XYZ file of C-alpha atoms in Angstrom:
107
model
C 0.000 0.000 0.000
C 1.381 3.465 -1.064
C 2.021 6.093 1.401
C -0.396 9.023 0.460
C 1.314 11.137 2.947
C 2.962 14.345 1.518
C 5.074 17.094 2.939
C 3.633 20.609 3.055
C 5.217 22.294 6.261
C 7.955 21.892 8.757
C 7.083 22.191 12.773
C 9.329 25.590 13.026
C 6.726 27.112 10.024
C 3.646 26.863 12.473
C 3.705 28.134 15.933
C 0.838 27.409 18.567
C -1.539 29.884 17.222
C -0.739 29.715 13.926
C -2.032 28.415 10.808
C -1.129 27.933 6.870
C -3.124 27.066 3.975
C -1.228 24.642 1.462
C -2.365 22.724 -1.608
C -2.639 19.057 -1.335
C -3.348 17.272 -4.638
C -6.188 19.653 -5.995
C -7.369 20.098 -2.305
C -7.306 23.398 -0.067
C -5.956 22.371 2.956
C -5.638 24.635 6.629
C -3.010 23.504 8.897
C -3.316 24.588 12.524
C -0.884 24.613 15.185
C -3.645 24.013 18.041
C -1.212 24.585 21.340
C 1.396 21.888 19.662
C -0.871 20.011 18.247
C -1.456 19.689 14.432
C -4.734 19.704 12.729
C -5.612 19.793 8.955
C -9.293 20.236 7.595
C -10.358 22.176 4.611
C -9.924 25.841 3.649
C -13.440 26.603 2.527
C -16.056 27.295 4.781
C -18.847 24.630 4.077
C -21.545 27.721 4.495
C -20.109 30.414 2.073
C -17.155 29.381 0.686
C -14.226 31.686 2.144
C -10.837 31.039 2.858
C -10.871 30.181 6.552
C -6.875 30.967 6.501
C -8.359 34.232 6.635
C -9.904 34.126 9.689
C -9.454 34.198 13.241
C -8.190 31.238 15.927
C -10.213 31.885 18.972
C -9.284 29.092 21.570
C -10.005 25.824 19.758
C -12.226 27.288 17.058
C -11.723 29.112 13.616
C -13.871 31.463 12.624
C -14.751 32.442 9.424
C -14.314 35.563 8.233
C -16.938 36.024 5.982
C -20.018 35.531 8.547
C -18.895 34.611 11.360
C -19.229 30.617 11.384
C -17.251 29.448 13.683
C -15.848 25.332 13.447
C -14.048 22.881 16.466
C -10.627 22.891 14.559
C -10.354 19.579 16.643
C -13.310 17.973 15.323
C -14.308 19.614 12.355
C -17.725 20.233 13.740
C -20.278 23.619 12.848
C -20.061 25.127 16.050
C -21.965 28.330 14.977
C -24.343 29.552 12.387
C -24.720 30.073 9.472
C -22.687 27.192 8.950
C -23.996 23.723 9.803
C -22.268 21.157 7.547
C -18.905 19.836 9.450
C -15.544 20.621 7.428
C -13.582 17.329 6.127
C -10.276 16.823 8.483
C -6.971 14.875 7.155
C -5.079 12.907 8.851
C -1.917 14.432 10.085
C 1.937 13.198 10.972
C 4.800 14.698 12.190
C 7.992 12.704 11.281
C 11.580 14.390 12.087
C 9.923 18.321 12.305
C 8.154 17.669 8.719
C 4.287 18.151 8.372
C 2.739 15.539 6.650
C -0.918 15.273 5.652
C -2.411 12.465 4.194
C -5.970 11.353 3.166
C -9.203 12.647 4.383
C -9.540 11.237 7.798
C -12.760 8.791 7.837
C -12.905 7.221 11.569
């Protein structure tokens, strides 16, 4: 079985607090630096469509910053309206301070 994992940041790139938007394949992809732990889930808020790169980190949420939505960056979940659909997470791996993200995570 082929290892669908591919590099798209190094640990020093993201600080706790930060986050980076990266192309994987032909998906948008947010990686966040939740308190030194990684998270990837889609760029595009699953109400309106916006970058969410854009937006805000407030505690374990990212908010969108075209209305507002707000999403468990955790969990992927629609914390907030207008947005109710969940965002798709990936499955993440550090190996030797390289980022890795792999398929969308399904369990």
């Amino acid at each position: 079985m082929p290892d669908d994992f591919v590099k798209v940041a190094q640990t020093d790139d993201l600080k706790p607090g930060q986050m980076k938007a990266v192309d994987v394949g032909d998906d948008r992809v947010l990686i966040v630096n939740l308190n030194g732990s990684y998270h990837a889930m889609d760029d595009t808020c699953s109400h309106a469509f916006a970058a969410l790169s854009e937006g805000d980190i407030v505690g374990g949420e990212i908010e969108c910053p075209l209305h507002g939505a707000t999403f468990d960056i955790a969990t992927g979940e629609a914390l907030s309206p207008p947005a109710s659909q969940p965002l798709t997470l990936y499955q993440v791996r550090v190996e030797d301070g390289d980022i890795l993200v792999g398929p969308p995570d399904t369990g």
